[in-house]
CSV table of C-alpha atoms and ligand atoms in Angstrom, one decimal:
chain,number,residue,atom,x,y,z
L,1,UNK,CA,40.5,11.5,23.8
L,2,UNK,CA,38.3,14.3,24.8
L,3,UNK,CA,35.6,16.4,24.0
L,4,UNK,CA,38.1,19.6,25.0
L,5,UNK,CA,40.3,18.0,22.2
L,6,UNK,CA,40.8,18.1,18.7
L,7,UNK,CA,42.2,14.7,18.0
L,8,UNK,CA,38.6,12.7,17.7
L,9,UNK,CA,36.3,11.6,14.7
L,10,UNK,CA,33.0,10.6,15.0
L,11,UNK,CA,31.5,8.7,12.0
L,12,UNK,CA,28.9,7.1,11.0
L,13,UNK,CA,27.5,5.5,7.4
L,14,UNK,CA,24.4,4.2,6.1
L,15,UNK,CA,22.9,3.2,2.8
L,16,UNK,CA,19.5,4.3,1.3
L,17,UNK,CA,18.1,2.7,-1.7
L,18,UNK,CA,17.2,4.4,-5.6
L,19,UNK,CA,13.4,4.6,-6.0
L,20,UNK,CA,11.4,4.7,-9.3
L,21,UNK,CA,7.9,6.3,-9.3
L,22,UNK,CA,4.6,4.7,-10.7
L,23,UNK,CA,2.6,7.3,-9.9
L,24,UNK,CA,4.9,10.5,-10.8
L,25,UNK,CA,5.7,13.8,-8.6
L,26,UNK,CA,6.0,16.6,-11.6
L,27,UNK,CA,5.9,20.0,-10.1
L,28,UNK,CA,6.0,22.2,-6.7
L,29,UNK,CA,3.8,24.6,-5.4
L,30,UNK,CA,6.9,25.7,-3.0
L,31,UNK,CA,10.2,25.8,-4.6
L,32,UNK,CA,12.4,25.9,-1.4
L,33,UNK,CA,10.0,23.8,1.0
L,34,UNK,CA,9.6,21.4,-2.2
L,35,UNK,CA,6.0,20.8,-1.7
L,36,UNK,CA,4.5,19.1,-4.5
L,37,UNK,CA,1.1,19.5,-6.6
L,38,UNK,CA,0.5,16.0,-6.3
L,39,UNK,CA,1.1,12.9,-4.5
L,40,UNK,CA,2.9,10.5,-5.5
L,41,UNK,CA,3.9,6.3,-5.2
L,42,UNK,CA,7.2,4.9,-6.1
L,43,UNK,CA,8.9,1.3,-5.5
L,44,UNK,CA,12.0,1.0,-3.6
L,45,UNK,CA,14.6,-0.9,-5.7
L,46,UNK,CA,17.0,-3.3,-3.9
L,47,UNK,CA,20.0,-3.1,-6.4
L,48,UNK,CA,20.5,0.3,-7.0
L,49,UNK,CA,21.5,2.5,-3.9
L,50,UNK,CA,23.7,5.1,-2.3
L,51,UNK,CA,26.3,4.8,0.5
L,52,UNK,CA,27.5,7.6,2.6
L,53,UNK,CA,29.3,8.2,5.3
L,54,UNK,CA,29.0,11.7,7.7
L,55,UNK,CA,32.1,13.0,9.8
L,56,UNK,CA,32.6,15.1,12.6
L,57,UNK,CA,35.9,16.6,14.3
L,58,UNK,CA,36.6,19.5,15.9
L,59,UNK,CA,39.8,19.7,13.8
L,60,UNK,CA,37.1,20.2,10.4
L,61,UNK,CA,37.4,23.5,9.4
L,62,UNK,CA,34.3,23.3,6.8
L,63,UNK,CA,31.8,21.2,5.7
L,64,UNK,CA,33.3,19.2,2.4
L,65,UNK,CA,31.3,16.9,0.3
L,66,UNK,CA,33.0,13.9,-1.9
L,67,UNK,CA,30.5,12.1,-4.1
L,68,UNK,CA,31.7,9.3,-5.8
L,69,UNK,CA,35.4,10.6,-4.9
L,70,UNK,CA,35.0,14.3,-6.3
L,71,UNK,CA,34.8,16.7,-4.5
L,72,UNK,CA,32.1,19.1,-4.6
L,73,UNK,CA,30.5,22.1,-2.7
L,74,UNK,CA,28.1,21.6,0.0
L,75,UNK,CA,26.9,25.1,-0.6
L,76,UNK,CA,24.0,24.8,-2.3
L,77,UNK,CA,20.9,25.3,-0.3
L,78,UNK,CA,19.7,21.9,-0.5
L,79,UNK,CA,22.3,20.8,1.7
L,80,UNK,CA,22.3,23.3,4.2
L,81,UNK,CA,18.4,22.9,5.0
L,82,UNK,CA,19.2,19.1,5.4
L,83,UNK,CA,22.4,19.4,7.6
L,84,UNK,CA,20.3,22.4,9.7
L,85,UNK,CA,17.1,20.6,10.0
L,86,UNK,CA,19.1,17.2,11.4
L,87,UNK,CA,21.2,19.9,13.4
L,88,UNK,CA,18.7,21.5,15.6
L,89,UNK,CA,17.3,18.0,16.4
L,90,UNK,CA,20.6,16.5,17.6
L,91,UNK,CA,20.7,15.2,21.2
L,92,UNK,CA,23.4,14.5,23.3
L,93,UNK,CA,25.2,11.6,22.0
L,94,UNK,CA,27.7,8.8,23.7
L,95,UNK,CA,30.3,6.9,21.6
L,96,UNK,CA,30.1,3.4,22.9
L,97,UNK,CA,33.4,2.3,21.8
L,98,UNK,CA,35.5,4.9,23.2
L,99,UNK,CA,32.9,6.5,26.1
L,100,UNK,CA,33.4,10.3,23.9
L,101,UNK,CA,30.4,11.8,24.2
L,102,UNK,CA,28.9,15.0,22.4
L,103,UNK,CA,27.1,17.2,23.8
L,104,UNK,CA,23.3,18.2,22.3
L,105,UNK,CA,24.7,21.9,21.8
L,106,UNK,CA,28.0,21.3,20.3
L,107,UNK,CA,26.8,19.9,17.4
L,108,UNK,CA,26.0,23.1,15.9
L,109,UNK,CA,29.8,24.4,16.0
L,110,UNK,CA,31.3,21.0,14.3
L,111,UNK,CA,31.7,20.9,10.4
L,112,UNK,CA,30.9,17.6,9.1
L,113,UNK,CA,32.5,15.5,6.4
L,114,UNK,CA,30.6,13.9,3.7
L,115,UNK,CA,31.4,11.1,1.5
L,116,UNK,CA,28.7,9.5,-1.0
L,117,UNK,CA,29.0,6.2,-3.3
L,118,UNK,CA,26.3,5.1,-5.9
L,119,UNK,CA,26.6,1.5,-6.5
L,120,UNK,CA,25.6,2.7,-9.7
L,121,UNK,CA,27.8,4.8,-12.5
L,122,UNK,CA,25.8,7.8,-12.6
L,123,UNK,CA,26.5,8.5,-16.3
L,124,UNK,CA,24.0,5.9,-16.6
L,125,UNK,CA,21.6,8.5,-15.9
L,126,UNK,CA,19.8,7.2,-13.5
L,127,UNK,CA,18.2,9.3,-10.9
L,128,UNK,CA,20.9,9.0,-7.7
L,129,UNK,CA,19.8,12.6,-6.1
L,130,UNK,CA,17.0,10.8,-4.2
L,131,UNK,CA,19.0,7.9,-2.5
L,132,UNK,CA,21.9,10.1,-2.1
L,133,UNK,CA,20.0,12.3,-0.2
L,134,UNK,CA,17.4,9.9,1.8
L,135,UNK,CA,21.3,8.8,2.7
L,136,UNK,CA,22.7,11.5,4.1
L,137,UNK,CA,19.7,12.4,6.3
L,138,UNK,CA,19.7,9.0,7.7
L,139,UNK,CA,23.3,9.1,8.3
L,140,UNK,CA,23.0,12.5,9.5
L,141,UNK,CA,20.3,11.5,11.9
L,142,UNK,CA,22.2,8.8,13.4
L,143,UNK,CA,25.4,10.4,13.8
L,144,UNK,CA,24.0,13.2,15.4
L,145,UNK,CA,21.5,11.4,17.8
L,146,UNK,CA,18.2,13.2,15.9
L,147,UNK,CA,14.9,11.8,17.0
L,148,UNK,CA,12.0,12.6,15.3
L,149,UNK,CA,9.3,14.4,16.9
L,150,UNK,CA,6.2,12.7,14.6
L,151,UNK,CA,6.5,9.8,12.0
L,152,UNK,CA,7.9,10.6,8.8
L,153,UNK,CA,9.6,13.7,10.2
L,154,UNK,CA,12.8,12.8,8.8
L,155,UNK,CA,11.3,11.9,5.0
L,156,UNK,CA,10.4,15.6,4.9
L,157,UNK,CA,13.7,16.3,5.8
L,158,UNK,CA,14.9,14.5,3.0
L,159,UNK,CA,12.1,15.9,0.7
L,160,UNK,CA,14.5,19.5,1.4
L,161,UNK,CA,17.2,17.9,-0.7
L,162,UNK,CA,15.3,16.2,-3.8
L,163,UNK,CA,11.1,15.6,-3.5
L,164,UNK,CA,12.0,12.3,-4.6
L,165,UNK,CA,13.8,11.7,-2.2
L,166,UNK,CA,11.5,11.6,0.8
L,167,UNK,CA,10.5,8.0,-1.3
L,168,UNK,CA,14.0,6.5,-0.3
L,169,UNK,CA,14.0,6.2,3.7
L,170,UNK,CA,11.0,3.5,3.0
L,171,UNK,CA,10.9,0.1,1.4
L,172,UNK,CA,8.8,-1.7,-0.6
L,173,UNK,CA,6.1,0.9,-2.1
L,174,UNK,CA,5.5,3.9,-0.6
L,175,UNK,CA,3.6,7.0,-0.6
L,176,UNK,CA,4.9,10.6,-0.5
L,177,UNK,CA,1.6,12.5,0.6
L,178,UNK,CA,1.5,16.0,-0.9
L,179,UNK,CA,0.3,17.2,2.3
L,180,UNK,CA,-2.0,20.8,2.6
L,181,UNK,CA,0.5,22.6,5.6
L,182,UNK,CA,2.4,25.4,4.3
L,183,UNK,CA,5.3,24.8,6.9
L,184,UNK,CA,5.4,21.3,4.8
L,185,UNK,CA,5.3,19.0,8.0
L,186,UNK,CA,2.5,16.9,6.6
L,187,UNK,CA,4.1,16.7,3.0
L,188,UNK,CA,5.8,12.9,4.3
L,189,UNK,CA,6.4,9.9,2.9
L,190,UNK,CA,4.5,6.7,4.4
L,191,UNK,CA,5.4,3.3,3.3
L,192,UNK,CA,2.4,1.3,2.4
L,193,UNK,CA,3.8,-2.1,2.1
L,194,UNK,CA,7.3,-3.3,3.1
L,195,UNK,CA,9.2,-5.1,0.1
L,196,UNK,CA,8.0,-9.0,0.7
L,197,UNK,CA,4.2,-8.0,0.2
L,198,UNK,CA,5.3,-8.0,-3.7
L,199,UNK,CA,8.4,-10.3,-4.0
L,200,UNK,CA,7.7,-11.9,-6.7
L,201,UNK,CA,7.7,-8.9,-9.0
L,202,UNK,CA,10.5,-8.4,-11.0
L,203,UNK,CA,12.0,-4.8,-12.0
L,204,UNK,CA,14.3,-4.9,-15.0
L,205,UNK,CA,15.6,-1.7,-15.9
L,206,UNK,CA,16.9,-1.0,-19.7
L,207,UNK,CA,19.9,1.7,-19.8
L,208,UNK,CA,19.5,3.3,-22.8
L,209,UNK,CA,22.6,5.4,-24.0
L,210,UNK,CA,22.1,8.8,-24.6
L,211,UNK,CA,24.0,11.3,-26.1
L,212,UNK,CA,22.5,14.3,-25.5
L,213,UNK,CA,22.1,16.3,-22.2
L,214,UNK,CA,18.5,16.5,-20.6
L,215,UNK,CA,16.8,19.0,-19.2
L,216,UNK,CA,17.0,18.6,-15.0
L,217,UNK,CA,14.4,17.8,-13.1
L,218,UNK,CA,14.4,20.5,-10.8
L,219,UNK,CA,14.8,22.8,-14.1
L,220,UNK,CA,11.7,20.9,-16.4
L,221,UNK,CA,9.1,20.5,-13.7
L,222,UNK,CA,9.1,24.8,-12.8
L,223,UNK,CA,9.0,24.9,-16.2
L,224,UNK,CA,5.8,22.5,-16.2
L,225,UNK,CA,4.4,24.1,-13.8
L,226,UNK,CA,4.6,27.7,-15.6
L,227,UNK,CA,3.0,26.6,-19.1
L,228,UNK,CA,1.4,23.2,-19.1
L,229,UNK,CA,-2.1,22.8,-18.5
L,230,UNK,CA,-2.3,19.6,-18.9
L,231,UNK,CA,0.1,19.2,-15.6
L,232,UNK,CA,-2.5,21.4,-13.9
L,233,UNK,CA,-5.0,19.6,-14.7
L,234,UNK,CA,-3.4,15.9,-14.2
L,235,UNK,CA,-2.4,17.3,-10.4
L,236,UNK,CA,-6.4,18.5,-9.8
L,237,UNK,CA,-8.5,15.9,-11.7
L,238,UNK,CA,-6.3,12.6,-12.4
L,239,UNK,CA,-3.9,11.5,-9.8
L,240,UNK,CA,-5.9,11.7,-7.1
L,241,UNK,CA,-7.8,9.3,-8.0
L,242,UNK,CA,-4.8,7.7,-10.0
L,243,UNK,CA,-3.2,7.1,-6.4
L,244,UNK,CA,-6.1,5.4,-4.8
L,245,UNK,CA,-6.5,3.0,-7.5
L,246,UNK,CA,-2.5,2.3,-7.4
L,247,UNK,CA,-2.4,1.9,-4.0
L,248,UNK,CA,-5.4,-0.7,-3.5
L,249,UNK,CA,-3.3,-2.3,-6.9
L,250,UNK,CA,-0.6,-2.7,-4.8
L,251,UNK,CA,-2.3,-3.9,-1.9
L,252,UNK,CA,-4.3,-7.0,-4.0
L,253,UNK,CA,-1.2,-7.4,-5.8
L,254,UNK,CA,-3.4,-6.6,-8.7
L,255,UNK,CA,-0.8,-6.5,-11.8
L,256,UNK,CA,-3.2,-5.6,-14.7
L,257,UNK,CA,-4.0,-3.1,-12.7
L,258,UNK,CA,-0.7,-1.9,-11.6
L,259,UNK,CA,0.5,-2.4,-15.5
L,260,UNK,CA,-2.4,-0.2,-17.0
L,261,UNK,CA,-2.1,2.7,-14.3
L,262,UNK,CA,1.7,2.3,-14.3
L,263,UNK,CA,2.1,3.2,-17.9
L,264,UNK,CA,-0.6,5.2,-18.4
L,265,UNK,CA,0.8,8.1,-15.6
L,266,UNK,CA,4.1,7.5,-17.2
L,267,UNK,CA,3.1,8.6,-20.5
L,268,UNK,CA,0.6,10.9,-19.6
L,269,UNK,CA,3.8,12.4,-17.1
L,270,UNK,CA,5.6,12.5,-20.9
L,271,UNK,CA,2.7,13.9,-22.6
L,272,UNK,CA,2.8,17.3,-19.8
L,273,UNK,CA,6.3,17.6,-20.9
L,274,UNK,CA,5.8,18.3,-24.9
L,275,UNK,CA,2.8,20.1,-23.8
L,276,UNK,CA,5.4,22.7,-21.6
L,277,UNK,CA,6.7,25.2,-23.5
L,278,UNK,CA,9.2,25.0,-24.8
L,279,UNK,CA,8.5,21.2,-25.0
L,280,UNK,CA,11.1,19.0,-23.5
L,281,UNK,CA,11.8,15.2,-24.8
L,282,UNK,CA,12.9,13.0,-22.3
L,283,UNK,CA,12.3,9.4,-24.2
L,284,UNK,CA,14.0,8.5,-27.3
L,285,UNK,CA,13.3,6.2,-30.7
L,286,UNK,CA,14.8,3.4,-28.3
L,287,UNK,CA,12.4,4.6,-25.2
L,288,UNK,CA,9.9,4.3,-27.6
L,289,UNK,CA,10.5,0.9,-28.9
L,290,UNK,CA,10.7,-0.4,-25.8
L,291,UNK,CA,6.9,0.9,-25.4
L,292,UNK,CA,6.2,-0.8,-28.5
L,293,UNK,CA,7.5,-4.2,-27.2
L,294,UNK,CA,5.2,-3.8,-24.0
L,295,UNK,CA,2.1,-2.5,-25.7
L,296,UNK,CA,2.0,-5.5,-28.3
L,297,UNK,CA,2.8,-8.0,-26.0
L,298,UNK,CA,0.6,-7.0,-23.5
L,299,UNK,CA,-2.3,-6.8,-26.9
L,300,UNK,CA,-1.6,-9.9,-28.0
L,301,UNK,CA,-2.0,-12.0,-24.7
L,302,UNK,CA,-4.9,-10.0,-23.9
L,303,UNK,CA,-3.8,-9.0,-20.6
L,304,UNK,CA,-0.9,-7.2,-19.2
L,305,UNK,CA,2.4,-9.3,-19.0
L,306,UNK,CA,4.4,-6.1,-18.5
L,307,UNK,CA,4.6,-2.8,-17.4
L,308,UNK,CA,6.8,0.3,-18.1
L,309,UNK,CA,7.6,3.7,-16.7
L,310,UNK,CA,10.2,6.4,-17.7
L,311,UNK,CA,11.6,9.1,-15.6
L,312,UNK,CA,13.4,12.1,-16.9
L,313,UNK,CA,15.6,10.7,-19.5
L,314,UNK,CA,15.3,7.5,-21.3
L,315,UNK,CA,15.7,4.7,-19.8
L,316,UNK,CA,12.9,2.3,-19.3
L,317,UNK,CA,12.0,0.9,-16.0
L,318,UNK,CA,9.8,-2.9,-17.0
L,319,UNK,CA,7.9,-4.7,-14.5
L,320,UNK,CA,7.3,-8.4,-14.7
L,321,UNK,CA,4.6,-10.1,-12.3
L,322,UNK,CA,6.4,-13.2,-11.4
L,323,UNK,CA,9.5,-15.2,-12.5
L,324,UNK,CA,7.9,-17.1,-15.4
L,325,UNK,CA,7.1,-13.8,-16.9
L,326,UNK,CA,10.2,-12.2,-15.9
L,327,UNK,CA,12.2,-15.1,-17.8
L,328,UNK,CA,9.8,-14.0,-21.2
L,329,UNK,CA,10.4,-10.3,-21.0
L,330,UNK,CA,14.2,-10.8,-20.4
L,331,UNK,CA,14.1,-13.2,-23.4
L,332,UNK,CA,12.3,-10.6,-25.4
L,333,UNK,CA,14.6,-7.8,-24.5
L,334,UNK,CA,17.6,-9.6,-25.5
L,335,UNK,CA,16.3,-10.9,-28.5
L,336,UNK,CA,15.1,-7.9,-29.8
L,337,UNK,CA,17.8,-5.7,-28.2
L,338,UNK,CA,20.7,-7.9,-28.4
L,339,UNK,CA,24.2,-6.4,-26.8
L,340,UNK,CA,27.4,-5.7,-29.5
L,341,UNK,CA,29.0,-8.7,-30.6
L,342,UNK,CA,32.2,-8.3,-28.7
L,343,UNK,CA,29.8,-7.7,-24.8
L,344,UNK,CA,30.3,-9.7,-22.4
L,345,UNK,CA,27.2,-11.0,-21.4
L,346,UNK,CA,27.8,-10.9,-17.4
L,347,UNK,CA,28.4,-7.0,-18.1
L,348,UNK,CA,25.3,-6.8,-20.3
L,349,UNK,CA,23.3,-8.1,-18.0
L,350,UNK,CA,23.7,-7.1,-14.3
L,351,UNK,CA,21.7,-7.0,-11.1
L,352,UNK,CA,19.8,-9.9,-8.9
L,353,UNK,CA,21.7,-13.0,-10.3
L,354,UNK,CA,18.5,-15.2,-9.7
L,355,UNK,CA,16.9,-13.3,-12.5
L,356,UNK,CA,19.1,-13.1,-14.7
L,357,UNK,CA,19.8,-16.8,-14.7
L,358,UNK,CA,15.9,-17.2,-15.4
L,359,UNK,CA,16.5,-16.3,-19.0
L,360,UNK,CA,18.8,-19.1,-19.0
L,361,UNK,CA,21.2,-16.9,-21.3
L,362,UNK,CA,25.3,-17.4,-20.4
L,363,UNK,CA,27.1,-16.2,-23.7
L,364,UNK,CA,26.3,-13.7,-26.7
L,365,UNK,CA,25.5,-16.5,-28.7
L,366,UNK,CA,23.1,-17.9,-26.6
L,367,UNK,CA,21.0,-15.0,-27.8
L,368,UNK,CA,21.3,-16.3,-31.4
L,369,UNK,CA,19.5,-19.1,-30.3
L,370,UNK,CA,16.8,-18.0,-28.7
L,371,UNK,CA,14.0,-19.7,-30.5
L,372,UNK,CA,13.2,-17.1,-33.2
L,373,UNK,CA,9.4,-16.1,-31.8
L,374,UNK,CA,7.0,-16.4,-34.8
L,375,UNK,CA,4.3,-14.0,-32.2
L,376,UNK,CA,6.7,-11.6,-32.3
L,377,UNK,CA,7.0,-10.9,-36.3
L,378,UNK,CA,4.6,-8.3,-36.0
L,379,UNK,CA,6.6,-6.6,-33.7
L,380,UNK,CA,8.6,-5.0,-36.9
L,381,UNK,CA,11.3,-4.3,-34.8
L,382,UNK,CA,15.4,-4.1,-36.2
L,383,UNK,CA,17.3,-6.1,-33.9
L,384,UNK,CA,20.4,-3.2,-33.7
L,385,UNK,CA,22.8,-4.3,-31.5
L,386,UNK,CA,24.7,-2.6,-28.8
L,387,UNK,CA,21.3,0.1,-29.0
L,388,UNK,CA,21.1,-0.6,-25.4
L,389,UNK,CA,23.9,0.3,-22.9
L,390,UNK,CA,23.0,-2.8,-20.2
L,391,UNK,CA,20.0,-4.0,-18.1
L,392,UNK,CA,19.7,-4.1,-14.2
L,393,UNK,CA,17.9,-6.9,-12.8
L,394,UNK,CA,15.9,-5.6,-9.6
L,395,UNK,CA,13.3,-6.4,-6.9
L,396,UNK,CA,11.3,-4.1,-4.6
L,397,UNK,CA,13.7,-3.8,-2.1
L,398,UNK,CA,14.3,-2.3,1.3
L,399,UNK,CA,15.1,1.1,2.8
L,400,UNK,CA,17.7,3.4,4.1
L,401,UNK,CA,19.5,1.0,7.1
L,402,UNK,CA,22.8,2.1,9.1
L,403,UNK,CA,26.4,-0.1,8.4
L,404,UNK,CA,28.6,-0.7,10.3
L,405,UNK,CA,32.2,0.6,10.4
L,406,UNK,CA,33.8,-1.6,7.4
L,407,UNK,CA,31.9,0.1,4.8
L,408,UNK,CA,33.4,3.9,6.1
L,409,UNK,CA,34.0,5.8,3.3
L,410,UNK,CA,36.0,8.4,5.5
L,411,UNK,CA,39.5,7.4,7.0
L,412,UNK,CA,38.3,6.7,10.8
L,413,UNK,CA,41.6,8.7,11.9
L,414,UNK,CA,41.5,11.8,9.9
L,415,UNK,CA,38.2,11.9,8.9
L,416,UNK,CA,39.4,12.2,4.8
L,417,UNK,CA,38.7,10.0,2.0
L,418,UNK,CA,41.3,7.0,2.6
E,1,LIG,C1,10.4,12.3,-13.0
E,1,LIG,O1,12.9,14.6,-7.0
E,1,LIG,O2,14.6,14.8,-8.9
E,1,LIG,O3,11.7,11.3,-11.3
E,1,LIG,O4,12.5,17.7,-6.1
E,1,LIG,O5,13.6,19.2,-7.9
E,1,LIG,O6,14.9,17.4,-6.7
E,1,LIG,P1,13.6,17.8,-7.2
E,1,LIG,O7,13.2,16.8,-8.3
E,1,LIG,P2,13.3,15.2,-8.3
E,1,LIG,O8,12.2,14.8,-9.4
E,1,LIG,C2,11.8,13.5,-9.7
E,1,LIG,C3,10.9,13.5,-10.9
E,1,LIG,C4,10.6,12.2,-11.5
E,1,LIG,C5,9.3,11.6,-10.9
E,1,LIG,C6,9.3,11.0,-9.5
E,1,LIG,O9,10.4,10.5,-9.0
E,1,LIG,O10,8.2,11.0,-8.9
């Protein structure tokens, strides 16, 4: 085996985490840099990520991309700044097992192989650009021996694929600084606590089926951007200060605090989409029910129990402080959102077993006999079931970290899906 050769395959794979914003990005000031108008803070999830593995042979005649085992083009523009950025910052690397080694200029003549895995299914809708991408920089990076030349390098790299997801290298909570630079090296993520500074909070994330197709990111935010003013104004005169509030919040471990600026930039994010024109809905009746659940509770106890945010679709991301609360909310989900009488529950439910055996709930029926809570009456709510598709039981979690060579997703011969 030789570099002169054809008959070699270097690999390597790595995993990067889903992250959900509390502070939202909406909008860009540079469409192909992807530079933001704002900055923004998001929470690394532990359940929820992506898995790829990156290839190189000399016997590649193209780069190919297979996400979740289709394949698609790696065309788009997106990739190429990602695979060109990690390119021109490749060193010379040595293959420990078999002594091959790669020199720092040949990497720009080899093709690479891609192959990408959500742990997730993605008609769940839930957002798998930004892991998928914090992924294949980080694999990239490795593979190809990158270094980066200042902190946070590599999350702008990322930030070329999807702004969210410069979020994903990072655990715990992090930061994505808008940055001022026009060349977009100071628009970086920075993590501002790693994921134990918050371990107790619990992130339980409601699937809610939807039929019809939403409007893409990418697509609603230059659309924002064009005709909302509101979004202007949010970017100059709220999140600024929105961001310093969240992150001392997240540094006291201050959960009213968190709760009220949590949903409070979710909704207003919501409210600069009917105020684009034309307006674009990304919550539904069931989004909005779930709001109702939070909202009430959180009036009745005087304080906030919960928290929600909602990306661009409708699925609700809820935050519980602790356990205790965690074990109330689940309770209050199920009862009022109870799965279709034929579910299993073990599919209904899914995520970090330790909380969902919290709600102490094993079967369907178990649901029936949730104690029927007379606080809750006021809640007005019908109890429909099967209105929710399945809930994910989360933590903060941590970020993008390299496998080793069991979890290839490329056949370590050829270089091909297996
Ligand atoms: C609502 O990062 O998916 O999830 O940069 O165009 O790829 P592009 O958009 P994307 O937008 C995410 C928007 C959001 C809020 C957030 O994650 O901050």
């Amino acid at each position: 085996m030789g570099i002169g050769g054809n008959d070699w395959v270097l690999m390597k794979t790595a995993r990067a985490p889903s992250n959900i914003a509390v502070i939202k990005y909406w909008g860009k000031r540079d469409e192909k840099l992807i530079l933001p108008i704002n900055s923004s803070i998001s929470v690394t999830l532990d359940y929820l990520f992506a898995t790829t593995t990156v290839a190189v042979s000399p016997s590649f005649t193209s780069n190919r991309l297979w996400l979740n085992g289709k394949e698609v083009s790696m065309e788009s523009e997106r990739y190429k700044n990602c695979l060109q950025q990690i390119r021109s910052r490749a060193t010379d690397v040595v293959d420990e097992k078999t002594g091959l080694v790669v020199k720092k200029e040949a990497w720009k003549d080899l093709y690479v192989h891609v192959s990408s895995r959500n742990n997730f299914p993605t008609a769940a809708g839930l957002a798998s650009s930004a892991a998928g991408f914090a992924c294949l920089v980080y694999a990239l990076a490795h593979l190809m021996g990158a270094k980066e030349t200042y902190e946070g390098e590599f999350s702008a790299i990322a930030r070329l694929g999807s702004g969210s997801a410069c979020r994903s290298l990072y655990g715990g909570f992090v930061k994505w600084n808008m940055g001022k630079e026009d060349s977009g090296s100071d628009s970086i993520a920075t993590q501002i606590v790693e994921k134990d500074h918050w371990k107790d909070l619990v992130i339980i994330i409601a699937v809610v089926s939807s039929r019809q197709k939403e409007t893409s990111s990418t697509a609603g935010m230059q659309t924002s951007v064009k005709t909302s003013p509101l979004l202007h104004h949010r970017a100059k005169a709220i999140v600024p200060k929105r961001i310093e509030q969240m992150e001392e919040a997240i540094l006291n471990r201050d959960f009213p605090a968190f709760s009220k600026l949590t949903c409070a930039d979710s909704n207003q994010f919501h409210a600069t989409c009917l105020d684009t024109s034309p307006p674009i809905f990304y919550m539904n009746d069931t989004s909005r029910r779930l709001i109702g659940l939070v909202e009430k509770w959180n009036a009745q106890e005087g304080t906030p129990q919960a928290a929600y945010t909602f990306d661009a679709g409708p699925n609700a991301v809820l935050f519980a402080p602790n356990n205790e609360v965690a074990k109330s909310l689940l309770q209050r989900i199920l009862y009022l959102f109870p799965p279709a009488a034929d579910a299993d529950i073990s599919k209904y439910v899914i995520g970090d077993q330790s909380i969902m055996e919290l709600a102490g709930i094993k079967t369907t029926q178990d649901i029936e006999s949730l104690p029927t809570p007379i606080e809750w009456s006021g809640f007005d709510v019908p109890r429909t079931k099967g209105e929710l598709g399945y809930l994910i039981c989360s933590r903060p979690g941590q970020g993008a970290v390299v496998l080793d060579e069991s979890a290839h997703l490329l056949d370590g011969a050829t270089g091909f899906p297996a």
